[in-house]
Every structure is written in structure tokens, then in C-alpha cells.
Short mmCIF file of C-alpha atoms and ligand atoms in Angstrom, two decimals:
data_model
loop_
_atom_site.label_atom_id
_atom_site.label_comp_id
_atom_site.label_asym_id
_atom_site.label_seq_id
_atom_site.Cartn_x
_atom_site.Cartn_y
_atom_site.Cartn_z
CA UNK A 76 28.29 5.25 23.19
CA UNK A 77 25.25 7.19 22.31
CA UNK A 78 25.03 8.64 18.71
CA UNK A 79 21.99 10.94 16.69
CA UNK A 80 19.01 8.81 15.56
CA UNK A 81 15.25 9.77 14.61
CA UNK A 82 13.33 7.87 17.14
CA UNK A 83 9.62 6.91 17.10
CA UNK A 84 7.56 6.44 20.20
CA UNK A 85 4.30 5.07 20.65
CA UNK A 86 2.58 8.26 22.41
CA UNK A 87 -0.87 8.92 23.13
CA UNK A 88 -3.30 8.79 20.42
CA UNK A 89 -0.99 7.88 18.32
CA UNK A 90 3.24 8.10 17.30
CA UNK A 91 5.27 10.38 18.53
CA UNK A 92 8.64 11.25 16.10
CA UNK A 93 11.95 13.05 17.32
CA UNK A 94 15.59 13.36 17.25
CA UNK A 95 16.85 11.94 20.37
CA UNK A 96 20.59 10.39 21.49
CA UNK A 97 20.64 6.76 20.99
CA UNK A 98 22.71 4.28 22.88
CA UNK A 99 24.91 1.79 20.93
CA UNK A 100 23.55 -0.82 23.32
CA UNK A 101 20.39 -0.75 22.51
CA UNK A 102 21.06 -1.56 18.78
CA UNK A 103 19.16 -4.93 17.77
CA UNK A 104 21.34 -7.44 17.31
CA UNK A 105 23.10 -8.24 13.90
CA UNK A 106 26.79 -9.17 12.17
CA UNK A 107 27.58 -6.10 10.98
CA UNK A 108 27.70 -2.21 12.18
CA UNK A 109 27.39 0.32 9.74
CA UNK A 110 27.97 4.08 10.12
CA UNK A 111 25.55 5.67 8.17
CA UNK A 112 26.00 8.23 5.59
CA UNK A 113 23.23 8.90 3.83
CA UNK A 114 19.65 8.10 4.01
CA UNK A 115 16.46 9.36 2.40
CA UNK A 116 12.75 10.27 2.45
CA UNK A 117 11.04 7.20 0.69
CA UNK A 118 6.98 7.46 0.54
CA UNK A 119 7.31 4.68 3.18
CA UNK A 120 9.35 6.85 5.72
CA UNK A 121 6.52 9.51 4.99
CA UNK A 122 4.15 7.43 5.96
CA UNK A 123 5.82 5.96 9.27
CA UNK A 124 7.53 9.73 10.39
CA UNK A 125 3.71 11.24 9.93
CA UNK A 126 2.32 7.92 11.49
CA UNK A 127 -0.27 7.86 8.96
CA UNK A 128 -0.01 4.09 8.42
CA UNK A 129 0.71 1.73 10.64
CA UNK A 130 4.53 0.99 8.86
CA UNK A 131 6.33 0.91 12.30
CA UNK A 132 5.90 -2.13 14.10
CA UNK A 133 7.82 -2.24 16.77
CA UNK A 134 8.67 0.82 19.52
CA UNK A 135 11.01 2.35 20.36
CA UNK A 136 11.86 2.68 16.42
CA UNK A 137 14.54 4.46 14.81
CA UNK A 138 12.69 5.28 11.15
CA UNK A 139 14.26 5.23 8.04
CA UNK A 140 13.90 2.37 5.40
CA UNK A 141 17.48 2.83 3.73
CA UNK A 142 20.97 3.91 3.33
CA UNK A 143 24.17 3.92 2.37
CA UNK A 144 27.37 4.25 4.66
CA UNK A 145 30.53 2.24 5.70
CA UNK A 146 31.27 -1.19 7.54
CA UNK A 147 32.43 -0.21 11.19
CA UNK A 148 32.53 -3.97 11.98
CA UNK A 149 31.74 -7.03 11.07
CA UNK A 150 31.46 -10.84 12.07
CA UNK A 151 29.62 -11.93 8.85
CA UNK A 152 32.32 -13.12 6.50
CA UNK A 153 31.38 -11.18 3.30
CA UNK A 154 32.17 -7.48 5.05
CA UNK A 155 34.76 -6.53 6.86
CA UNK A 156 35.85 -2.48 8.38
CA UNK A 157 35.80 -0.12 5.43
CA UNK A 158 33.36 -1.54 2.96
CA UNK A 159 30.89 0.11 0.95
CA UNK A 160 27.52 -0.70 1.60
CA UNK A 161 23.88 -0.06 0.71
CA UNK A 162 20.51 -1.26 2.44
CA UNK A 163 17.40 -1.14 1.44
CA UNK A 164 13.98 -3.18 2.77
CA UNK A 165 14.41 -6.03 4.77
CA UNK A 166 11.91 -4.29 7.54
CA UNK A 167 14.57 -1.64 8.33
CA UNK A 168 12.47 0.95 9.85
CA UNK A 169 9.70 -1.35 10.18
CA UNK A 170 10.30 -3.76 12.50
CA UNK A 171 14.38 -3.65 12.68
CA UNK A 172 16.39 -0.30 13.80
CA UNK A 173 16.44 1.77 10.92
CA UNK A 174 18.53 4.32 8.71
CA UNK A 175 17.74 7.18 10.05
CA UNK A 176 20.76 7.29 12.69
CA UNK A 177 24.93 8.31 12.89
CA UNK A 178 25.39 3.56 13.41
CA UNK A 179 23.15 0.98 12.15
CA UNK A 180 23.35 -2.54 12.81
CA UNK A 181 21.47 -5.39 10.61
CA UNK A 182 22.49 -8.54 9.19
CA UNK A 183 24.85 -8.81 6.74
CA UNK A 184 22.81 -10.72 4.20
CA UNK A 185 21.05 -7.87 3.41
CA UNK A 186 23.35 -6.16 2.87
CA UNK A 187 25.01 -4.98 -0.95
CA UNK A 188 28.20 -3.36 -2.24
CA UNK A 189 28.18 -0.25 -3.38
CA UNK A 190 28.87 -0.32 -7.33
CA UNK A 191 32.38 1.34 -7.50
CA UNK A 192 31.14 4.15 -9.38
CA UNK A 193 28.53 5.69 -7.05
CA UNK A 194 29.23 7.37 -4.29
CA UNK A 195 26.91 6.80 -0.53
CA UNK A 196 25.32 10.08 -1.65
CA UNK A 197 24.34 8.51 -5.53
CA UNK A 198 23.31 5.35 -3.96
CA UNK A 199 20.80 7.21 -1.43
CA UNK A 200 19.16 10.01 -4.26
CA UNK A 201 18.56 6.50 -5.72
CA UNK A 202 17.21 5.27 -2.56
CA UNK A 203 14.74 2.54 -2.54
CA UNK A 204 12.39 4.76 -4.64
CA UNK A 205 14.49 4.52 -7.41
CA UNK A 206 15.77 0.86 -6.74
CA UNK A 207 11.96 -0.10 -7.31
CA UNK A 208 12.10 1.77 -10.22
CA UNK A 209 14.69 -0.47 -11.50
CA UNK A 210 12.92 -3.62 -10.36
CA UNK A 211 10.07 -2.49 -12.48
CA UNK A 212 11.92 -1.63 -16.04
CA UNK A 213 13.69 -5.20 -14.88
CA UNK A 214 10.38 -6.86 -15.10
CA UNK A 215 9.33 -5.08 -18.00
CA UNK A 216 12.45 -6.23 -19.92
CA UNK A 217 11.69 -9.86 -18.61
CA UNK A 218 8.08 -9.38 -20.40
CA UNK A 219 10.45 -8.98 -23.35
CA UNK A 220 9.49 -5.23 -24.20
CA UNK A 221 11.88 -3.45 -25.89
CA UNK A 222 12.46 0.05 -27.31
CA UNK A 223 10.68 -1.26 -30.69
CA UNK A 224 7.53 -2.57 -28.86
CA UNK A 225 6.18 0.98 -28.31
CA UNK A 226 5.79 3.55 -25.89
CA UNK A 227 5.89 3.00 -21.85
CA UNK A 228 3.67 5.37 -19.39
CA UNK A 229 5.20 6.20 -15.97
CA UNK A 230 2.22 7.43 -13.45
CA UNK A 231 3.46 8.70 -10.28
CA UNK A 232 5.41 10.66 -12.98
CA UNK A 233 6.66 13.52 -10.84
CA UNK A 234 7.67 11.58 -7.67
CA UNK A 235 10.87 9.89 -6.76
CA UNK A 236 9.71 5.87 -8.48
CA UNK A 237 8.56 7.99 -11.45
CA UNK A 238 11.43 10.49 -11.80
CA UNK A 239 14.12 7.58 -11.87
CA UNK A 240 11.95 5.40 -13.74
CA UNK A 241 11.81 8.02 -16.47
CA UNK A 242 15.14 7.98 -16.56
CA UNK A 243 16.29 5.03 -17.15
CA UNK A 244 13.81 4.17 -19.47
CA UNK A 245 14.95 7.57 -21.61
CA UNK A 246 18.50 6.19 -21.48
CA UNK A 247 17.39 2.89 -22.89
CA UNK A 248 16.15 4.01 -25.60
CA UNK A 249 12.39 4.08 -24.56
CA UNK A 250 9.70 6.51 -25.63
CA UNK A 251 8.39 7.37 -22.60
CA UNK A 252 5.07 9.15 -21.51
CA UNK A 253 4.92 10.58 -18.17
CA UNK A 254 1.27 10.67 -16.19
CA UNK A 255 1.37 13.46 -13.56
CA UNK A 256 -0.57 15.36 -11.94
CA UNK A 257 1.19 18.61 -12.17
CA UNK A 258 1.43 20.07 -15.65
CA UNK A 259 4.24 22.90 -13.56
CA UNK A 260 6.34 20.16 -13.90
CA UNK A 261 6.47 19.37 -17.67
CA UNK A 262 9.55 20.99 -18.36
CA UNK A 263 11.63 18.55 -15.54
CA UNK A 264 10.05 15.29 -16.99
CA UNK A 265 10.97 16.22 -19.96
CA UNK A 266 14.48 16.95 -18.83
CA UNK A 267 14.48 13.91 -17.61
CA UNK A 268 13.62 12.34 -21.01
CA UNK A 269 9.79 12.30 -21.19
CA UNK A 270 8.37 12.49 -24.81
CA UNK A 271 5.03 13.22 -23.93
CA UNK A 272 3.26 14.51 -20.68
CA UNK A 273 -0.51 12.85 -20.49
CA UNK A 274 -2.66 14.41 -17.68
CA UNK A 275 -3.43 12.38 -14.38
CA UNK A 276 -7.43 12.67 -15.33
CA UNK A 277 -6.82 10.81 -18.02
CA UNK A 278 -5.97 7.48 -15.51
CA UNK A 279 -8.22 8.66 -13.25
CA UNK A 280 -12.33 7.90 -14.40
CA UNK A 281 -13.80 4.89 -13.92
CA UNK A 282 -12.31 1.88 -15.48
CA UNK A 283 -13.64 0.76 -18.89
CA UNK A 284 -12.69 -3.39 -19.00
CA UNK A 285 -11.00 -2.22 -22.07
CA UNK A 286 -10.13 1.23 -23.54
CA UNK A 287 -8.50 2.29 -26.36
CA UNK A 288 -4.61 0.61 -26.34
CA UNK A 289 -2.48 3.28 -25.27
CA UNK A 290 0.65 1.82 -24.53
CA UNK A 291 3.04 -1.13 -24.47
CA UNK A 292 3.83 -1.35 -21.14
CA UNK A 293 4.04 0.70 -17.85
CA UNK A 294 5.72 0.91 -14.74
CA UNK A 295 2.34 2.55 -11.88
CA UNK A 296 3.04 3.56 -8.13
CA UNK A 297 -0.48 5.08 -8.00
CA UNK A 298 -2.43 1.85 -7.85
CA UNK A 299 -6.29 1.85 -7.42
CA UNK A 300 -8.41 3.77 -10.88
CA UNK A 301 -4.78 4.89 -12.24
CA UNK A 302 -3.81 1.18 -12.17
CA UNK A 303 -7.09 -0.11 -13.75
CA UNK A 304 -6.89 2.57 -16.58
CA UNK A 305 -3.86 1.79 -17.58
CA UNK A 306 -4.55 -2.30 -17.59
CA UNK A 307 -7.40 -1.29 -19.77
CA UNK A 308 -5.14 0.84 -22.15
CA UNK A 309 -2.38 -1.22 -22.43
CA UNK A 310 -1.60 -2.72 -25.88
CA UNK A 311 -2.47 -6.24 -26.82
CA UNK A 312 0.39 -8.58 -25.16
CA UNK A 313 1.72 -5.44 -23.68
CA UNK A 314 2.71 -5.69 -19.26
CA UNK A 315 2.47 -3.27 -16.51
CA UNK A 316 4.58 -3.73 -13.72
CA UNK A 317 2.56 -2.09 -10.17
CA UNK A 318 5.02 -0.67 -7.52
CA UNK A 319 2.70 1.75 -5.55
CA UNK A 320 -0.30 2.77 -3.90
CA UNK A 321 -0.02 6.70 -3.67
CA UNK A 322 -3.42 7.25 -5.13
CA UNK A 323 -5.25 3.96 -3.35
CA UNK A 324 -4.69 0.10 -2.37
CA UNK A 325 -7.76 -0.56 -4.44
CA UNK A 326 -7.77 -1.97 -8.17
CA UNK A 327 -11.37 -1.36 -9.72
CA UNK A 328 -10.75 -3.14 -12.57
CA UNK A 329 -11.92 -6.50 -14.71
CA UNK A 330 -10.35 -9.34 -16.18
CA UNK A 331 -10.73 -8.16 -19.39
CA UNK A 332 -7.24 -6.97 -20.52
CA UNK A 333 -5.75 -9.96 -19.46
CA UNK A 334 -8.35 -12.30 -20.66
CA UNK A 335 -8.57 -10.40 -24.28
CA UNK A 336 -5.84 -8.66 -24.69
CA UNK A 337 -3.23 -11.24 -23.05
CA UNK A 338 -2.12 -8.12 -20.77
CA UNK A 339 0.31 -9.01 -18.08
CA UNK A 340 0.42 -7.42 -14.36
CA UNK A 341 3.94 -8.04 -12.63
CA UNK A 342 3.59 -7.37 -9.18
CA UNK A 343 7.37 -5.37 -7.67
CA UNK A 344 8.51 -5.86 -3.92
CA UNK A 345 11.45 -4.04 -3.09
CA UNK A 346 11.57 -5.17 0.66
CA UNK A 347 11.81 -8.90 0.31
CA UNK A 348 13.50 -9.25 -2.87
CA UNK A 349 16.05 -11.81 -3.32
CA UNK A 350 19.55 -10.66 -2.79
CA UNK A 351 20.68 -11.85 -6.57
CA UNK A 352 17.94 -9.70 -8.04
CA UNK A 353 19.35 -6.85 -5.79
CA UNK A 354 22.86 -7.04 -7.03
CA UNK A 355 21.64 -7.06 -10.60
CA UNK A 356 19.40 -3.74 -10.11
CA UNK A 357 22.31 -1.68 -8.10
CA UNK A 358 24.26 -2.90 -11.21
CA UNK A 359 22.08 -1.82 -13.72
CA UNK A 360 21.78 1.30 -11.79
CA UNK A 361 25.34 2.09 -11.70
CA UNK A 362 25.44 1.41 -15.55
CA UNK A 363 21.87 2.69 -17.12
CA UNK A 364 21.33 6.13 -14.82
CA UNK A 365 22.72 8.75 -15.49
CA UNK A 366 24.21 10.96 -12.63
CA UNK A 367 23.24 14.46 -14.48
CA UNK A 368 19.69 13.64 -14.38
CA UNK A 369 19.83 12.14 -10.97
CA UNK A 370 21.86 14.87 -10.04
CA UNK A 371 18.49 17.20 -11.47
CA UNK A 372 16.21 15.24 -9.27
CA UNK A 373 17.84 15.49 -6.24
CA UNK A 374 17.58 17.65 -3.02
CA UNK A 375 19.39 17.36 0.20
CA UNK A 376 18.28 17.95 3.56
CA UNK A 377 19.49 17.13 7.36
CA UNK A 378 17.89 14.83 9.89
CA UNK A 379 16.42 18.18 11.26
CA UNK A 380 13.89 18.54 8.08
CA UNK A 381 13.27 15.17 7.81
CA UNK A 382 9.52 15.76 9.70
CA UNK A 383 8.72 18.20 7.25
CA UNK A 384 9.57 16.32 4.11
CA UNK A 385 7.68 13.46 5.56
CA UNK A 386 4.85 15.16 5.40
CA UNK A 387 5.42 17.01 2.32
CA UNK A 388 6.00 13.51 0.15
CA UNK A 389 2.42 12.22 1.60
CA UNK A 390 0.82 15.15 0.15
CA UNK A 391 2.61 14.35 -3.26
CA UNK A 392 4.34 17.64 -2.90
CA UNK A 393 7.94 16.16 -3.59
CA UNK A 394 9.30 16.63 -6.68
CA UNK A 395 11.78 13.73 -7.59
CA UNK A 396 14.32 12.39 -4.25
CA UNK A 397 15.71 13.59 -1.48
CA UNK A 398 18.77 12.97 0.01
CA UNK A 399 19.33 12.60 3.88
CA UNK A 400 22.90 13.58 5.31
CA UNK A 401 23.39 11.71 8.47
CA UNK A 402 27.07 11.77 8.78
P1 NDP B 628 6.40 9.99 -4.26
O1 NDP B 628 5.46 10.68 -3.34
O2 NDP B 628 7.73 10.59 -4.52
O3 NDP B 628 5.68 9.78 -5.67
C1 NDP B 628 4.33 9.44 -5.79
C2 NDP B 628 3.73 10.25 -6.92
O4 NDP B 628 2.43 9.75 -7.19
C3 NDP B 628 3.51 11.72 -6.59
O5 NDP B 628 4.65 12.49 -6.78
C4 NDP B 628 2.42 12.08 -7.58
O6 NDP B 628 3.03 12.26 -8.87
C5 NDP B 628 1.59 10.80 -7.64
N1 NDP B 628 0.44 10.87 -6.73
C6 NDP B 628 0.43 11.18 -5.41
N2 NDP B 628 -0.82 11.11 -4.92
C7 NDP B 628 -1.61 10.75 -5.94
C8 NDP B 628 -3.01 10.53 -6.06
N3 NDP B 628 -3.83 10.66 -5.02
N4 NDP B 628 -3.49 10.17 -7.27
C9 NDP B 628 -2.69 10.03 -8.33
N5 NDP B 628 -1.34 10.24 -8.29
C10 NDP B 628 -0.82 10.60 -7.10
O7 NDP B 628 6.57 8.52 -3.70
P2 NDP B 628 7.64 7.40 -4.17
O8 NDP B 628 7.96 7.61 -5.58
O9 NDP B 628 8.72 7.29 -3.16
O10 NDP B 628 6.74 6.09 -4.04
C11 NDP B 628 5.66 5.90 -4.95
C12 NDP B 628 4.83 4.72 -4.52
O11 NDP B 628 5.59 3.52 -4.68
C13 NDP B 628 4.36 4.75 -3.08
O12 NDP B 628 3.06 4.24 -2.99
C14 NDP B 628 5.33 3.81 -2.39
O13 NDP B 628 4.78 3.25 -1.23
C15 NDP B 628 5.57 2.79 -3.47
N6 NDP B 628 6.82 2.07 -3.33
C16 NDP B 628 6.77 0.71 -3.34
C17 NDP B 628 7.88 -0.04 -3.24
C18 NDP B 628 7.78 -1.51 -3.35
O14 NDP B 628 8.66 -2.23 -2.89
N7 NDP B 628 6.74 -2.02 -3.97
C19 NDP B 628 9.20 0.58 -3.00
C20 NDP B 628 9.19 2.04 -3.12
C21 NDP B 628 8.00 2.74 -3.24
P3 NDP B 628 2.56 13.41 -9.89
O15 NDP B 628 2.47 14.66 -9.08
O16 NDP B 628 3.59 13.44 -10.95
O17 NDP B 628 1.20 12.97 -10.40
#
């Protein structure tokens, strides 16, 4: 049976990225078939729909590094027909048939209930944008930084890691300071529970080894100068936990914060992440979000405009998540 699915091609000079039928059949194999729900445009996705880094490694590929949706079948003895699910990493859209498609089949230890109180559509405006985002105030908390410790910057503050980050750390009782780019968007960060707006320039010089201390912690998805500036500002025994590399892989930085200032960099994988650590972030998502101001950063769009969001979230045009409707 063939069913909708966002194919990628190797063409020439480079991919090629369309909406084609897909046969059942050719689904890789796994213990459990999903029928997908909702996905969504992740900075990943952007990068493999636009084929501007080499994310997709394997062709034919159906793109699309999450979702949500419900068990069709099952062999794996922890789902059967009419569960709840959510998936997010594991190489999905990378080198495993992805999310972007009507069936999806993948292994069912990857594979994690849906909290009771979120629907497939909550689940994906999370996404694995905003799953990170809880990995990262996870590891912060770990650090032991609490409300009382001082202020936390978000960089990135504008985009879907930042937007949910912001969030949560508002709800928890954070002061939060949101680094962005685009001073139009003061008025939604602070919606979102933002105390203070600091400009992108600010991050963005060349790194001193230390700077005046800023804040206690932070959660980055900018990487490179942003990253190194903030390491450099960050309070004496204060941690920074690094998610992304919209503004650069680099990090032109020195030892210096860590060495002097006892500064802590937690590194946050959302792909590979133990299972445990994933059950404890969709539960601290279902709990410590709240659905207004996810509901705020939101948009939805159709399989058809998924090209032109990819492109649009590469050029750090996207204001908070987007929602894909497969269904
Ligand atoms: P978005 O595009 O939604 O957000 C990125 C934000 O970064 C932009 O909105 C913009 O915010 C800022 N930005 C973009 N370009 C630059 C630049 N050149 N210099 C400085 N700031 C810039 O992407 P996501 O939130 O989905 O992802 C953010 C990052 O986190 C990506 O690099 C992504 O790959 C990574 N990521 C990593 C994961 C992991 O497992 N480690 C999982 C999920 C995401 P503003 O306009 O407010 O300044």
C-alpha cells in the first residue's frame, strides 16, 4: 500500500526533495508501525530538506527527524495497536526512514509514550527543538542551579530551542534573559517570560578569556563567538549547557572560565540520549510547559510548505515551532 511521504533523492549536483507516493514495502525494517500524525520543522530537517549539510545519509530518504502518531502494529512487547507514541533522534531522517510520511516504521526502543496530557499535536510544537530544550534546563538543574543562583541567558532566543527553553525556565521560577538577534521580537520573549532582552552583538565580538560575569548559567544553540562569550561571562561556578550550532561549529574560546572561574560546559545530544533520560524530559515537559505559551509559539503548516519552512528556519527567519500535519 503506498501512502504520502517527503522523499529525498540524491540528484545531480546535489539532493533533490519532493512529495512522492511511498510503498509500505519499502519501509526499513523495524517492530513497530506507526501512523504518523504530526511532525515538525527542526533546524536539522532545514538543513537536510535544503541539503545544505550533509544530514541525510542514506537515499532514497524520507526526511523528517520526529513525530508523534499512533501504534498501527507492533511485535515489540512494550506497544501494541492504539498507543500513543512520540519519536525523536535515533537517526530518523538521517540514516532510518523518517517522519515526514502518512506510516513510519522504527524500532520500538526508541520509541516513548505520549504523557497523557498532551496531545500528538503538543508533543510535535515541542518537537525535538524543544525536547533539547528540556535536556538542557535538565543539565542545568543537575549543575545544581536554582532560581536563587541568578539569572540564566537563552541565545538562539527567538528560535524554536530558545522559545521553549524560555519557557520553562519562566515557569520555574527563573529570571531569564533572552539573546536574540531581532529586537521585533521583544514583545513575544517576553510573553514568553523573558525579563530582559540583551542584543546578539553583545555575544558576538571576539572572546575575552574572561569578561565581566553576566550570568549563572545558560542554555546556547548558537555555538562558535556566542558560545565563547557567554563561557567568558558566566558567573564564578556558574554552567552552560551547548545544544546548537546556528551561528558556527567553532568555539574561539580559552580555558580560562573553567580554569578560574570553575565554569562548567555540559555538552546536550538529543539523538542518542538514553531512553530513561527521555522519559524523564517528556515528563517534565508534560508537567513544567505550559500549553498557552506553547500554544503562542506555534504555527502549523502541511507537508506541502514544508520546503519553504526549511529554508526559512536556516535563514533564522522562524519565529518559535512549527507544527507539521501529516495525517
Ligand atoms: P531555530 O532556527 O529555530 O533557532 C536558532 C536561532 O538561533 C534563530 O532563531 C536565531 O535566534 C539564532 N541564530 C540563527 N542564526 C544565527 C547566527 N548566525 N548567529 C547568531 N544567532 C543565530 O533552530 P532550533 O531552535 O530548532 O535549533 C537551534 C540549534 O540547536 C540548531 O543548531 C540545531 O541544530 C540545534 N539542535 C541540537 C540538538 C541536539 O541534540 N544537540 C537538538 C535540536 C536542535 P534569534 O533570531 O533570536 O537571535
Amino acid at each position: 500500500m503506498a501512502f504520502k511521504a517527503f522523499v529525498i533523492e540524491k540528484g545531480e549536483g546535489g539532493t533533490v526533495a519532493a512529495l512522492k507516493d511511498f510503498d509500505e514495502a519499502d519501509l526499513i525494517d523495524g517492530d513497530v508501525t506507526v501512523r504518523v500524525e504530526y511532525s515538525t520543522v527542526n533546524y536539522k530537517d532545514g538543513l537536510a530538506v535544503t541539503g545544505k549539510a550533509p544530514v541525510v545519509r542514506r537515499f532514497p530518504m524520507i526526511a523528517g527527524i520526529d513525530f508523534a502518531g499512533t501504534v498501527e502494529n507492533s511485535t515489540h512487547p512494550d506497544w501494541k495497536a492504539g498507543d500513543k507514541v512520540v519519536l525523536n533522534g535515533w537517526g530518523t531522517g538521517e540514516t532510518h526512514l523518517g517522519a515526514y510520511a502518512q506510516k513510519s516504521r522504527v524500532k520500538g526502543d526508541w520509541l516513548v509514550r505520549l504523557p497523557g496530557a498532551m496531545t500528538a499535536r503538543d508533543a510535535m510544537a515541542i518537537g525535538t527543538a524543544g525536547y533539547t530544550a528540556m535536556l538542557a534546563v535538565m543539565a542545568l538543574e543537575r549543575h545544581g542551579l536554582t532560581p536563587q543562583s541568578g539569572p540564566i541567558a537563552v541565545t538562539g532566543a527567538a528560535g524554536g530551542v530558545g522559545s521553549v527553553a524560555i519557557a520553562i525556565l519562566a515557569k520555574l521560577g527563573f529570571t531569564v534573559h533572552a539573546v536574540t538577534g531581532r529586537s521585533q521580537e521583544a514583545d513575544y520573549l517576553k510573553g514568553l517570560g523573558a525579563a530582559e532582552i540583551v542584543k546578539r552583538e553583545e555575544l558576538a565580538g571576539t572572546p575575552k578569556p574572561l569578561a565581566k560575569e553576566r550570568w549563572a548559567g545558560a542554555i546556547d544553540s548558537v555555538g562558535s563567538a556566542t558560545l565563547a562569550n557567554l563561557l567568558s561571562m558566566t558567573r564564578y561556578g556558574g554552567a552552560v549547557a551547548a545544544c546548537g550550532l546556528a551561528g558556527g561549529m567553532d568555539l574561539p574560546g580559552s580555558v580560562a572560565p573553567f580554569i578560574l572561574r570553575g565554569v562548567c560546559l555540559y555538552g546536550i545530544d538529543s539523538v542518542m540520549a538514553p531512553l530513561a533520560r527521555r522519559r524523564e524530559a517528556w515528563k517534565r515537559l508534560e508537567k513544567d510547559l505550559d500549553r498557552q505559551k506553547l500554544a503562542a509559539m506555534t504555527t502549523e503548516i502541511t507537508l506541502e510548505q514544508v520546503p519553504e519552512a526549511a529554508k526559512r528556519i536556516i535563514s533564522g527567519q522562524v519565529r518559535g515551532r512549527i507544527v507539521v500535519k501529516i495525517g
